[in-house]
Amino acid sequence: VAANLLDHETRRVSDRFPVYALFTDPPLARAGITEREARASGRSVLIGQRPMARVGRARERSETQGFMHVLVDGETRRILGAALLGIEADEAIHCIVDVMTAGAPFTAIRRAVHIHPTVSELIPTVLGEMQPLI
């Protein structure tokens, strides 16, 4: 409301997407739609997924359980949703949330160079291996 009244923006609640984290061990972080919702949407969807065992930081700390998966609209190339389960997932999800909020294509983050060893460094790799969601 404040942005609309004071900053003359036209923001709506319907423009938002769900984002949350469960501070479990390991943490779960999600943004946007789920894989089930993507399948039900009838649209062309791509998915990229990798186990957390591929994350340098997870291996360094011997906390390799979990996964990352990202859903992308096959036509617009925008990120539709993501789920991260594993060490520091609650922090790494913000890389994806920022791209989703900007409305940028997934390729914007796929080309990014991330610091090693961090959890978020796996995100460009996941986005570089998108496959059709069957």
mmCIF file of N, CA and C in Angstrom:
data_model
loop_
_atom_site.group_PDB
_atom_site.id
_atom_site.type_symbol
_atom_site.label_atom_id
_atom_site.label_comp_id
_atom_site.label_asym_id
_atom_site.label_seq_id
_atom_site.Cartn_x
_atom_site.Cartn_y
_atom_site.Cartn_z
ATOM 1 N N VAL A 1 0.832 -1.186 0.000
ATOM 2 C CA VAL A 1 0.000 0.000 0.000
ATOM 3 C C VAL A 1 0.878 1.251 0.000
ATOM 4 N N ALA A 2 1.900 1.266 0.860
ATOM 5 C CA ALA A 2 2.768 2.444 0.949
ATOM 6 C C ALA A 2 3.457 2.728 -0.384
ATOM 7 N N ALA A 3 3.943 1.690 -1.058
ATOM 8 C CA ALA A 3 4.613 1.889 -2.352
ATOM 9 C C ALA A 3 3.647 2.474 -3.373
ATOM 10 N N ASN A 4 2.413 2.009 -3.365
ATOM 11 C CA ASN A 4 1.423 2.522 -4.311
ATOM 12 C C ASN A 4 1.066 3.977 -4.014
ATOM 13 N N LEU A 5 0.889 4.308 -2.736
ATOM 14 C CA LEU A 5 0.480 5.661 -2.360
ATOM 15 C C LEU A 5 1.622 6.667 -2.398
ATOM 16 N N LEU A 6 2.755 6.313 -1.841
ATOM 17 C CA LEU A 6 3.845 7.272 -1.695
ATOM 18 C C LEU A 6 4.825 7.278 -2.860
ATOM 19 N N ASP A 7 5.059 6.128 -3.447
ATOM 20 C CA ASP A 7 6.030 6.031 -4.538
ATOM 21 C C ASP A 7 5.371 5.956 -5.905
ATOM 22 N N HIS A 8 4.052 6.022 -5.946
ATOM 23 C CA HIS A 8 3.272 5.978 -7.192
ATOM 24 C C HIS A 8 3.562 4.728 -8.018
ATOM 25 N N GLU A 9 3.759 3.621 -7.327
ATOM 26 C CA GLU A 9 3.961 2.337 -7.994
ATOM 27 C C GLU A 9 2.621 1.626 -8.124
ATOM 28 N N THR A 10 2.558 0.653 -8.992
ATOM 29 C CA THR A 10 1.335 -0.146 -9.147
ATOM 30 C C THR A 10 1.652 -1.587 -8.786
ATOM 31 N N ARG A 11 1.880 -1.797 -7.502
ATOM 32 C CA ARG A 11 2.193 -3.146 -7.025
ATOM 33 C C ARG A 11 0.921 -3.797 -6.526
ATOM 34 N N ARG A 12 0.782 -5.109 -6.841
ATOM 35 C CA ARG A 12 -0.386 -5.870 -6.409
ATOM 36 C C ARG A 12 0.074 -7.125 -5.688
ATOM 37 N N VAL A 13 -0.745 -7.576 -4.773
ATOM 38 C CA VAL A 13 -0.454 -8.822 -4.065
ATOM 39 C C VAL A 13 -0.383 -9.974 -5.057
ATOM 40 N N SER A 14 -1.203 -9.931 -6.096
ATOM 41 C CA SER A 14 -1.222 -11.016 -7.087
ATOM 42 C C SER A 14 0.078 -11.106 -7.885
ATOM 43 N N ASP A 15 0.920 -10.085 -7.820
ATOM 44 C CA ASP A 15 2.208 -10.118 -8.516
ATOM 45 C C ASP A 15 3.274 -10.875 -7.728
ATOM 46 N N ARG A 16 2.985 -11.185 -6.496
ATOM 47 C CA ARG A 16 3.957 -11.863 -5.638
ATOM 48 C C ARG A 16 3.960 -13.370 -5.879
ATOM 49 N N PHE A 17 5.047 -13.997 -5.494
ATOM 50 C CA PHE A 17 5.127 -15.453 -5.530
ATOM 51 C C PHE A 17 5.568 -15.921 -4.148
ATOM 52 N N PRO A 18 5.171 -17.138 -3.770
ATOM 53 C CA PRO A 18 5.519 -17.613 -2.426
ATOM 54 C C PRO A 18 7.019 -17.885 -2.289
ATOM 55 N N VAL A 19 7.553 -17.490 -1.155
ATOM 56 C CA VAL A 19 8.952 -17.740 -0.802
ATOM 57 C C VAL A 19 8.976 -18.101 0.674
ATOM 58 N N TYR A 20 9.655 -19.195 1.008
ATOM 59 C CA TYR A 20 9.763 -19.533 2.428
ATOM 60 C C TYR A 20 10.946 -20.449 2.671
ATOM 61 N N ALA A 21 11.305 -20.555 3.936
ATOM 62 C CA ALA A 21 12.347 -21.488 4.354
ATOM 63 C C ALA A 21 11.902 -22.157 5.641
ATOM 64 N N LEU A 22 12.260 -23.410 5.761
ATOM 65 C CA LEU A 22 12.070 -24.149 7.003
ATOM 66 C C LEU A 22 13.454 -24.343 7.598
ATOM 67 N N PHE A 23 13.629 -23.867 8.805
ATOM 68 C CA PHE A 23 14.942 -23.909 9.431
ATOM 69 C C PHE A 23 15.130 -25.236 10.157
ATOM 70 N N THR A 24 15.076 -26.277 9.352
ATOM 71 C CA THR A 24 15.285 -27.642 9.821
ATOM 72 C C THR A 24 16.746 -27.995 9.584
ATOM 73 N N ASP A 25 17.112 -29.224 9.843
ATOM 74 C CA ASP A 25 18.475 -29.662 9.590
ATOM 75 C C ASP A 25 18.431 -30.865 8.661
ATOM 76 N N PRO A 26 18.677 -30.690 7.374
ATOM 77 C CA PRO A 26 19.120 -29.483 6.696
ATOM 78 C C PRO A 26 17.939 -28.558 6.380
ATOM 79 N N PRO A 27 18.219 -27.272 6.108
ATOM 80 C CA PRO A 27 17.148 -26.338 5.788
ATOM 81 C C PRO A 27 16.517 -26.631 4.428
ATOM 82 N N LEU A 28 15.230 -26.298 4.324
ATOM 83 C CA LEU A 28 14.486 -26.371 3.067
ATOM 84 C C LEU A 28 14.111 -24.955 2.689
ATOM 85 N N ALA A 29 14.338 -24.583 1.437
ATOM 86 C CA ALA A 29 13.947 -23.266 0.940
ATOM 87 C C ALA A 29 13.210 -23.448 -0.377
ATOM 88 N N ARG A 30 12.123 -22.686 -0.545
ATOM 89 C CA ARG A 30 11.322 -22.780 -1.768
ATOM 90 C C ARG A 30 10.952 -21.395 -2.250
ATOM 91 N N ALA A 31 10.756 -21.281 -3.548
ATOM 92 C CA ALA A 31 10.273 -20.043 -4.156
ATOM 93 C C ALA A 31 9.428 -20.416 -5.361
ATOM 94 N N GLY A 32 8.330 -19.703 -5.561
ATOM 95 C CA GLY A 32 7.500 -19.915 -6.741
ATOM 96 C C GLY A 32 6.702 -21.193 -6.689
ATOM 97 N N ILE A 33 6.447 -21.753 -7.877
ATOM 98 C CA ILE A 33 5.581 -22.922 -7.974
ATOM 99 C C ILE A 33 6.350 -24.216 -7.737
ATOM 100 N N THR A 34 5.597 -25.252 -7.431
ATOM 101 C CA THR A 34 6.175 -26.575 -7.200
ATOM 102 C C THR A 34 6.210 -27.357 -8.506
ATOM 103 N N GLU A 35 6.892 -28.471 -8.484
ATOM 104 C CA GLU A 35 6.940 -29.338 -9.664
ATOM 105 C C GLU A 35 5.540 -29.834 -10.010
ATOM 106 N N ARG A 36 4.756 -30.160 -9.014
ATOM 107 C CA ARG A 36 3.377 -30.611 -9.246
ATOM 108 C C ARG A 36 2.557 -29.510 -9.922
ATOM 109 N N GLU A 37 2.697 -28.282 -9.447
ATOM 110 C CA GLU A 37 1.974 -27.160 -10.054
ATOM 111 C C GLU A 37 2.454 -26.906 -11.481
ATOM 112 N N ALA A 38 3.738 -27.073 -11.723
ATOM 113 C CA ALA A 38 4.285 -26.884 -13.067
ATOM 114 C C ALA A 38 3.695 -27.905 -14.036
ATOM 115 N N ARG A 39 3.608 -29.152 -13.603
ATOM 116 C CA ARG A 39 3.020 -30.194 -14.450
ATOM 117 C C ARG A 39 1.553 -29.893 -14.749
ATOM 118 N N ALA A 40 0.827 -29.444 -13.735
ATOM 119 C CA ALA A 40 -0.602 -29.167 -13.891
ATOM 120 C C ALA A 40 -0.871 -27.928 -14.743
ATOM 121 N N SER A 41 0.115 -27.062 -14.897
ATOM 122 C CA SER A 41 -0.090 -25.807 -15.628
ATOM 123 C C SER A 41 -0.277 -26.019 -17.125
ATOM 124 N N GLY A 42 0.223 -27.132 -17.657
ATOM 125 C CA GLY A 42 0.093 -27.405 -19.079
ATOM 126 C C GLY A 42 1.090 -26.655 -19.944
ATOM 127 N N ARG A 43 1.923 -25.854 -19.361
ATOM 128 C CA ARG A 43 2.896 -25.103 -20.152
ATOM 129 C C ARG A 43 4.183 -25.908 -20.332
ATOM 130 N N SER A 44 5.005 -25.456 -21.246
ATOM 131 C CA SER A 44 6.312 -26.064 -21.471
ATOM 132 C C SER A 44 7.229 -25.656 -20.318
ATOM 133 N N VAL A 45 7.740 -26.650 -19.589
ATOM 134 C CA VAL A 45 8.568 -26.371 -18.413
ATOM 135 C C VAL A 45 9.874 -27.153 -18.512
ATOM 136 N N LEU A 46 10.946 -26.495 -18.127
ATOM 137 C CA LEU A 46 12.260 -27.131 -18.050
ATOM 138 C C LEU A 46 12.617 -27.298 -16.583
ATOM 139 N N ILE A 47 13.402 -28.337 -16.289
ATOM 140 C CA ILE A 47 13.845 -28.565 -14.914
ATOM 141 C C ILE A 47 15.344 -28.838 -14.905
ATOM 142 N N GLY A 48 15.991 -28.281 -13.922
ATOM 143 C CA GLY A 48 17.394 -28.572 -13.668
ATOM 144 C C GLY A 48 17.503 -29.047 -12.237
ATOM 145 N N GLN A 49 18.269 -30.105 -12.021
ATOM 146 C CA GLN A 49 18.389 -30.626 -10.659
ATOM 147 C C GLN A 49 19.752 -31.255 -10.439
ATOM 148 N N ARG A 50 20.218 -31.116 -9.211
ATOM 149 C CA ARG A 50 21.504 -31.685 -8.821
ATOM 150 C C ARG A 50 21.458 -32.033 -7.346
ATOM 151 N N PRO A 51 22.193 -33.061 -6.934
ATOM 152 C CA PRO A 51 22.285 -33.375 -5.502
ATOM 153 C C PRO A 51 23.245 -32.403 -4.808
ATOM 154 N N MET A 52 23.006 -32.163 -3.546
ATOM 155 C CA MET A 52 23.891 -31.288 -2.768
ATOM 156 C C MET A 52 25.296 -31.876 -2.643
ATOM 157 N N ALA A 53 25.440 -33.156 -2.909
ATOM 158 C CA ALA A 53 26.766 -33.780 -2.872
ATOM 159 C C ALA A 53 27.709 -33.150 -3.897
ATOM 160 N N ARG A 54 27.159 -32.393 -4.862
ATOM 161 C CA ARG A 54 27.975 -31.716 -5.873
ATOM 162 C C ARG A 54 28.428 -30.331 -5.423
ATOM 163 N N VAL A 55 28.029 -29.907 -4.231
ATOM 164 C CA VAL A 55 28.354 -28.575 -3.719
ATOM 165 C C VAL A 55 29.641 -28.640 -2.899
ATOM 166 N N GLY A 56 30.627 -27.838 -3.279
ATOM 167 C CA GLY A 56 31.903 -27.839 -2.572
ATOM 168 C C GLY A 56 31.768 -27.556 -1.087
ATOM 169 N N ARG A 57 30.939 -26.584 -0.727
ATOM 170 C CA ARG A 57 30.765 -26.233 0.685
ATOM 171 C C ARG A 57 30.123 -27.381 1.446
ATOM 172 N N ALA A 58 29.169 -28.064 0.830
ATOM 173 C CA ALA A 58 28.515 -29.202 1.490
ATOM 174 C C ALA A 58 29.524 -30.327 1.726
ATOM 175 N N ARG A 59 30.374 -30.580 0.747
ATOM 176 C CA ARG A 59 31.378 -31.639 0.899
ATOM 177 C C ARG A 59 32.420 -31.261 1.940
ATOM 178 N N GLU A 60 32.800 -30.001 1.951
ATOM 179 C CA GLU A 60 33.790 -29.532 2.922
ATOM 180 C C GLU A 60 33.279 -29.716 4.353
ATOM 181 N N ARG A 61 31.993 -29.521 4.544
ATOM 182 C CA ARG A 61 31.399 -29.655 5.881
ATOM 183 C C ARG A 61 30.811 -31.040 6.141
ATOM 184 N N SER A 62 30.948 -31.941 5.193
ATOM 185 C CA SER A 62 30.389 -33.302 5.302
ATOM 186 C C SER A 62 28.886 -33.285 5.562
ATOM 187 N N GLU A 63 28.192 -32.364 4.883
ATOM 188 C CA GLU A 63 26.733 -32.258 4.972
ATOM 189 C C GLU A 63 26.165 -32.297 3.558
ATOM 190 N N THR A 64 26.240 -33.448 2.936
ATOM 191 C CA THR A 64 25.915 -33.566 1.515
ATOM 192 C C THR A 64 24.494 -34.031 1.224
ATOM 193 N N GLN A 65 23.668 -34.193 2.244
ATOM 194 C CA GLN A 65 22.301 -34.630 1.961
ATOM 195 C C GLN A 65 21.509 -33.469 1.373
ATOM 196 N N GLY A 66 20.591 -33.799 0.485
ATOM 197 C CA GLY A 66 19.718 -32.785 -0.093
ATOM 198 C C GLY A 66 19.881 -32.647 -1.593
ATOM 199 N N PHE A 67 19.259 -31.606 -2.137
ATOM 200 C CA PHE A 67 19.218 -31.389 -3.583
ATOM 201 C C PHE A 67 18.875 -29.934 -3.886
ATOM 202 N N MET A 68 19.042 -29.584 -5.162
ATOM 203 C CA MET A 68 18.547 -28.323 -5.713
ATOM 204 C C MET A 68 17.748 -28.680 -6.942
ATOM 205 N N HIS A 69 16.588 -28.068 -7.093
ATOM 206 C CA HIS A 69 15.942 -28.146 -8.396
ATOM 207 C C HIS A 69 15.248 -26.841 -8.715
ATOM 208 N N VAL A 70 15.310 -26.490 -10.004
ATOM 209 C CA VAL A 70 14.798 -25.216 -10.489
ATOM 210 C C VAL A 70 13.900 -25.493 -11.683
ATOM 211 N N LEU A 71 12.753 -24.807 -11.721
ATOM 212 C CA LEU A 71 11.790 -24.929 -12.809
ATOM 213 C C LEU A 71 11.784 -23.642 -13.624
ATOM 214 N N VAL A 72 11.819 -23.777 -14.951
ATOM 215 C CA VAL A 72 11.888 -22.625 -15.848
ATOM 216 C C VAL A 72 10.801 -22.749 -16.904
ATOM 217 N N ASP A 73 10.175 -21.630 -17.251
ATOM 218 C CA ASP A 73 9.193 -21.601 -18.335
ATOM 219 C C ASP A 73 9.939 -21.808 -19.648
ATOM 220 N N GLY A 74 9.536 -22.816 -20.412
ATOM 221 C CA GLY A 74 10.220 -23.158 -21.650
ATOM 222 C C GLY A 74 10.130 -22.087 -22.718
ATOM 223 N N GLU A 75 9.117 -21.220 -22.651
ATOM 224 C CA GLU A 75 8.954 -20.173 -23.661
ATOM 225 C C GLU A 75 9.566 -18.844 -23.226
ATOM 226 N N THR A 76 9.224 -18.379 -22.041
ATOM 227 C CA THR A 76 9.704 -17.066 -21.590
ATOM 228 C C THR A 76 11.106 -17.121 -21.002
ATOM 229 N N ARG A 77 11.561 -18.322 -20.613
ATOM 230 C CA ARG A 77 12.869 -18.545 -19.995
ATOM 231 C C ARG A 77 12.962 -17.969 -18.583
ATOM 232 N N ARG A 78 11.828 -17.606 -18.008
ATOM 233 C CA ARG A 78 11.818 -17.091 -16.637
ATOM 234 C C ARG A 78 11.729 -18.238 -15.640
ATOM 235 N N ILE A 79 12.338 -18.044 -14.485
ATOM 236 C CA ILE A 79 12.283 -19.057 -13.430
ATOM 237 C C ILE A 79 10.888 -19.059 -12.826
ATOM 238 N N LEU A 80 10.274 -20.237 -12.779
ATOM 239 C CA LEU A 80 8.930 -20.400 -12.222
ATOM 240 C C LEU A 80 8.972 -20.782 -10.752
ATOM 241 N N GLY A 81 9.985 -21.547 -10.371
ATOM 242 C CA GLY A 81 10.061 -22.007 -8.992
ATOM 243 C C GLY A 81 11.363 -22.726 -8.736
ATOM 244 N N ALA A 82 11.631 -22.935 -7.457
ATOM 245 C CA ALA A 82 12.848 -23.642 -7.057
ATOM 246 C C ALA A 82 12.652 -24.251 -5.685
ATOM 247 N N ALA A 83 13.337 -25.351 -5.466
ATOM 248 C CA ALA A 83 13.371 -25.991 -4.149
ATOM 249 C C ALA A 83 14.813 -26.370 -3.863
ATOM 250 N N LEU A 84 15.288 -25.974 -2.706
ATOM 251 C CA LEU A 84 16.640 -26.301 -2.266
ATOM 252 C C LEU A 84 16.528 -26.945 -0.899
ATOM 253 N N LEU A 85 17.107 -28.100 -0.768
ATOM 254 C CA LEU A 85 17.142 -28.794 0.518
ATOM 255 C C LEU A 85 18.590 -29.132 0.790
ATOM 256 N N GLY A 86 19.143 -28.532 1.819
ATOM 257 C CA GLY A 86 20.530 -28.813 2.149
ATOM 258 C C GLY A 86 21.168 -27.658 2.887
ATOM 259 N N ILE A 87 22.417 -27.843 3.191
ATOM 260 C CA ILE A 87 23.180 -26.843 3.927
ATOM 261 C C ILE A 87 23.051 -25.471 3.260
ATOM 262 N N GLU A 88 22.740 -24.463 4.043
ATOM 263 C CA GLU A 88 22.642 -23.069 3.602
ATOM 264 C C GLU A 88 21.634 -22.831 2.486
ATOM 265 N N ALA A 89 20.680 -23.730 2.312
ATOM 266 C CA ALA A 89 19.640 -23.534 1.297
ATOM 267 C C ALA A 89 18.841 -22.269 1.569
ATOM 268 N N ASP A 90 18.638 -21.958 2.848
ATOM 269 C CA ASP A 90 17.881 -20.772 3.231
ATOM 270 C C ASP A 90 18.566 -19.479 2.791
ATOM 271 N N GLU A 91 19.847 -19.498 2.556
ATOM 272 C CA GLU A 91 20.574 -18.337 2.039
ATOM 273 C C GLU A 91 20.677 -18.384 0.517
ATOM 274 N N ALA A 92 20.979 -19.544 -0.036
ATOM 275 C CA ALA A 92 21.203 -19.675 -1.478
ATOM 276 C C ALA A 92 19.951 -19.375 -2.295
ATOM 277 N N ILE A 93 18.771 -19.598 -1.743
ATOM 278 C CA ILE A 93 17.521 -19.365 -2.478
ATOM 279 C C ILE A 93 17.398 -17.912 -2.927
ATOM 280 N N HIS A 94 18.055 -16.998 -2.218
ATOM 281 C CA HIS A 94 17.930 -15.581 -2.555
ATOM 282 C C HIS A 94 18.494 -15.254 -3.934
ATOM 283 N N CYS A 95 19.478 -15.995 -4.406
ATOM 284 C CA CYS A 95 19.986 -15.799 -5.772
ATOM 285 C C CYS A 95 18.853 -15.989 -6.777
ATOM 286 N N ILE A 96 18.069 -17.018 -6.552
ATOM 287 C CA ILE A 96 16.963 -17.344 -7.448
ATOM 288 C C ILE A 96 15.819 -16.353 -7.273
ATOM 289 N N VAL A 97 15.499 -16.009 -6.035
ATOM 290 C CA VAL A 97 14.415 -15.057 -5.760
ATOM 291 C C VAL A 97 14.695 -13.717 -6.437
ATOM 292 N N ASP A 98 15.930 -13.249 -6.404
ATOM 293 C CA ASP A 98 16.266 -11.969 -7.023
ATOM 294 C C ASP A 98 16.028 -11.992 -8.529
ATOM 295 N N VAL A 99 16.407 -13.068 -9.190
ATOM 296 C CA VAL A 99 16.200 -13.186 -10.632
ATOM 297 C C VAL A 99 14.705 -13.270 -10.942
ATOM 298 N N MET A 100 13.959 -14.018 -10.128
ATOM 299 C CA MET A 100 12.513 -14.117 -10.325
ATOM 300 C C MET A 100 11.846 -12.754 -10.149
ATOM 301 N N THR A 101 12.234 -12.020 -9.127
ATOM 302 C CA THR A 101 11.647 -10.709 -8.853
ATOM 303 C C THR A 101 11.949 -9.723 -9.977
ATOM 304 N N ALA A 102 13.138 -9.802 -10.531
ATOM 305 C CA ALA A 102 13.525 -8.916 -11.626
ATOM 306 C C ALA A 102 12.832 -9.274 -12.933
ATOM 307 N N GLY A 103 12.262 -10.477 -13.008
ATOM 308 C CA GLY A 103 11.627 -10.915 -14.249
ATOM 309 C C GLY A 103 12.644 -11.232 -15.330
ATOM 310 N N ALA A 104 13.872 -11.474 -14.926
ATOM 311 C CA ALA A 104 14.953 -11.764 -15.870
ATOM 312 C C ALA A 104 14.921 -13.237 -16.276
ATOM 313 N N PRO A 105 15.452 -13.559 -17.448
ATOM 314 C CA PRO A 105 15.531 -14.966 -17.840
ATOM 315 C C PRO A 105 16.561 -15.705 -16.983
ATOM 316 N N PHE A 106 16.413 -17.011 -16.913
ATOM 317 C CA PHE A 106 17.329 -17.811 -16.088
ATOM 318 C C PHE A 106 18.771 -17.693 -16.551
ATOM 319 N N THR A 107 18.971 -17.328 -17.802
ATOM 320 C CA THR A 107 20.330 -17.210 -18.327
ATOM 321 C C THR A 107 21.111 -16.089 -17.643
ATOM 322 N N ALA A 108 20.410 -15.136 -17.027
ATOM 323 C CA ALA A 108 21.098 -14.044 -16.329
ATOM 324 C C ALA A 108 21.948 -14.573 -15.185
ATOM 325 N N ILE A 109 21.471 -15.575 -14.491
ATOM 326 C CA ILE A 109 22.229 -16.139 -13.374
ATOM 327 C C ILE A 109 23.081 -17.326 -13.828
ATOM 328 N N ARG A 110 22.690 -17.942 -14.930
ATOM 329 C CA ARG A 110 23.475 -19.077 -15.430
ATOM 330 C C ARG A 110 24.891 -18.644 -15.796
ATOM 331 N N ARG A 111 25.033 -17.418 -16.250
ATOM 332 C CA ARG A 111 26.352 -16.913 -16.643
ATOM 333 C C ARG A 111 27.131 -16.315 -15.474
ATOM 334 N N ALA A 112 26.511 -16.253 -14.299
ATOM 335 C CA ALA A 112 27.157 -15.635 -13.138
ATOM 336 C C ALA A 112 28.311 -16.499 -12.627
ATOM 337 N N VAL A 113 29.297 -15.834 -12.081
ATOM 338 C CA VAL A 113 30.420 -16.521 -11.452
ATOM 339 C C VAL A 113 30.233 -16.383 -9.945
ATOM 340 N N HIS A 114 30.137 -17.498 -9.259
ATOM 341 C CA HIS A 114 29.936 -17.491 -7.815
ATOM 342 C C HIS A 114 31.232 -17.856 -7.103
ATOM 343 N N ILE A 115 31.350 -17.396 -5.894
ATOM 344 C CA ILE A 115 32.536 -17.650 -5.081
ATOM 345 C C ILE A 115 32.582 -19.121 -4.679
ATOM 346 N N HIS A 116 33.788 -19.671 -4.663
ATOM 347 C CA HIS A 116 33.989 -21.073 -4.277
ATOM 348 C C HIS A 116 34.721 -21.115 -2.947
ATOM 349 N N PRO A 117 34.372 -21.953 -2.030
ATOM 350 C CA PRO A 117 33.250 -22.888 -2.049
ATOM 351 C C PRO A 117 32.024 -22.284 -1.362
ATOM 352 N N THR A 118 30.943 -22.165 -2.091
ATOM 353 C CA THR A 118 29.667 -21.727 -1.526
ATOM 354 C C THR A 118 28.567 -22.628 -2.060
ATOM 355 N N VAL A 119 27.443 -22.600 -1.407
ATOM 356 C CA VAL A 119 26.307 -23.398 -1.860
ATOM 357 C C VAL A 119 25.749 -22.821 -3.159
ATOM 358 N N SER A 120 25.684 -21.503 -3.259
ATOM 359 C CA SER A 120 25.086 -20.883 -4.442
ATOM 360 C C SER A 120 25.894 -21.107 -5.715
ATOM 361 N N GLU A 121 27.138 -21.549 -5.602
ATOM 362 C CA GLU A 121 27.931 -21.778 -6.815
ATOM 363 C C GLU A 121 27.375 -22.917 -7.671
ATOM 364 N N LEU A 122 26.526 -23.766 -7.101
ATOM 365 C CA LEU A 122 25.935 -24.848 -7.891
ATOM 366 C C LEU A 122 24.765 -24.364 -8.747
ATOM 367 N N ILE A 123 24.178 -23.230 -8.410
ATOM 368 C CA ILE A 123 22.988 -22.757 -9.130
ATOM 369 C C ILE A 123 23.262 -22.556 -10.622
ATOM 370 N N PRO A 124 24.328 -21.864 -11.055
ATOM 371 C CA PRO A 124 24.577 -21.756 -12.492
ATOM 372 C C PRO A 124 24.751 -23.118 -13.175
ATOM 373 N N THR A 125 25.342 -24.074 -12.481
ATOM 374 C CA THR A 125 25.494 -25.426 -13.039
ATOM 375 C C THR A 125 24.133 -26.075 -13.240
ATOM 376 N N VAL A 126 23.268 -25.967 -12.245
ATOM 377 C CA VAL A 126 21.914 -26.521 -12.355
ATOM 378 C C VAL A 126 21.188 -25.880 -13.534
ATOM 379 N N LEU A 127 21.305 -24.567 -13.670
ATOM 380 C CA LEU A 127 20.621 -23.855 -14.750
ATOM 381 C C LEU A 127 21.239 -24.141 -16.116
ATOM 382 N N GLY A 128 22.463 -24.599 -16.137
ATOM 383 C CA GLY A 128 23.106 -24.946 -17.400
ATOM 384 C C GLY A 128 22.738 -26.324 -17.911
ATOM 385 N N GLU A 129 21.974 -27.071 -17.129
ATOM 386 C CA GLU A 129 21.615 -28.443 -17.505
ATOM 387 C C GLU A 129 20.105 -28.648 -17.508
ATOM 388 N N MET A 130 19.376 -27.670 -18.004
ATOM 389 C CA MET A 130 17.915 -27.753 -18.024
ATOM 390 C C MET A 130 17.445 -28.815 -19.023
ATOM 391 N N GLN A 131 16.440 -29.567 -18.600
ATOM 392 C CA GLN A 131 15.835 -30.613 -19.426
ATOM 393 C C GLN A 131 14.319 -30.436 -19.397
ATOM 394 N N PRO A 132 13.606 -30.891 -20.425
ATOM 395 C CA PRO A 132 12.140 -30.805 -20.384
ATOM 396 C C PRO A 132 11.579 -31.591 -19.201
ATOM 397 N N LEU A 133 10.609 -30.999 -18.516
ATOM 398 C CA LEU A 133 9.914 -31.673 -17.424
ATOM 399 C C LEU A 133 8.916 -32.633 -18.047
ATOM 400 N N ILE A 134 9.069 -33.899 -17.756
ATOM 401 C CA ILE A 134 8.204 -34.926 -18.355
ATOM 402 C C ILE A 134 7.153 -35.343 -17.357
#
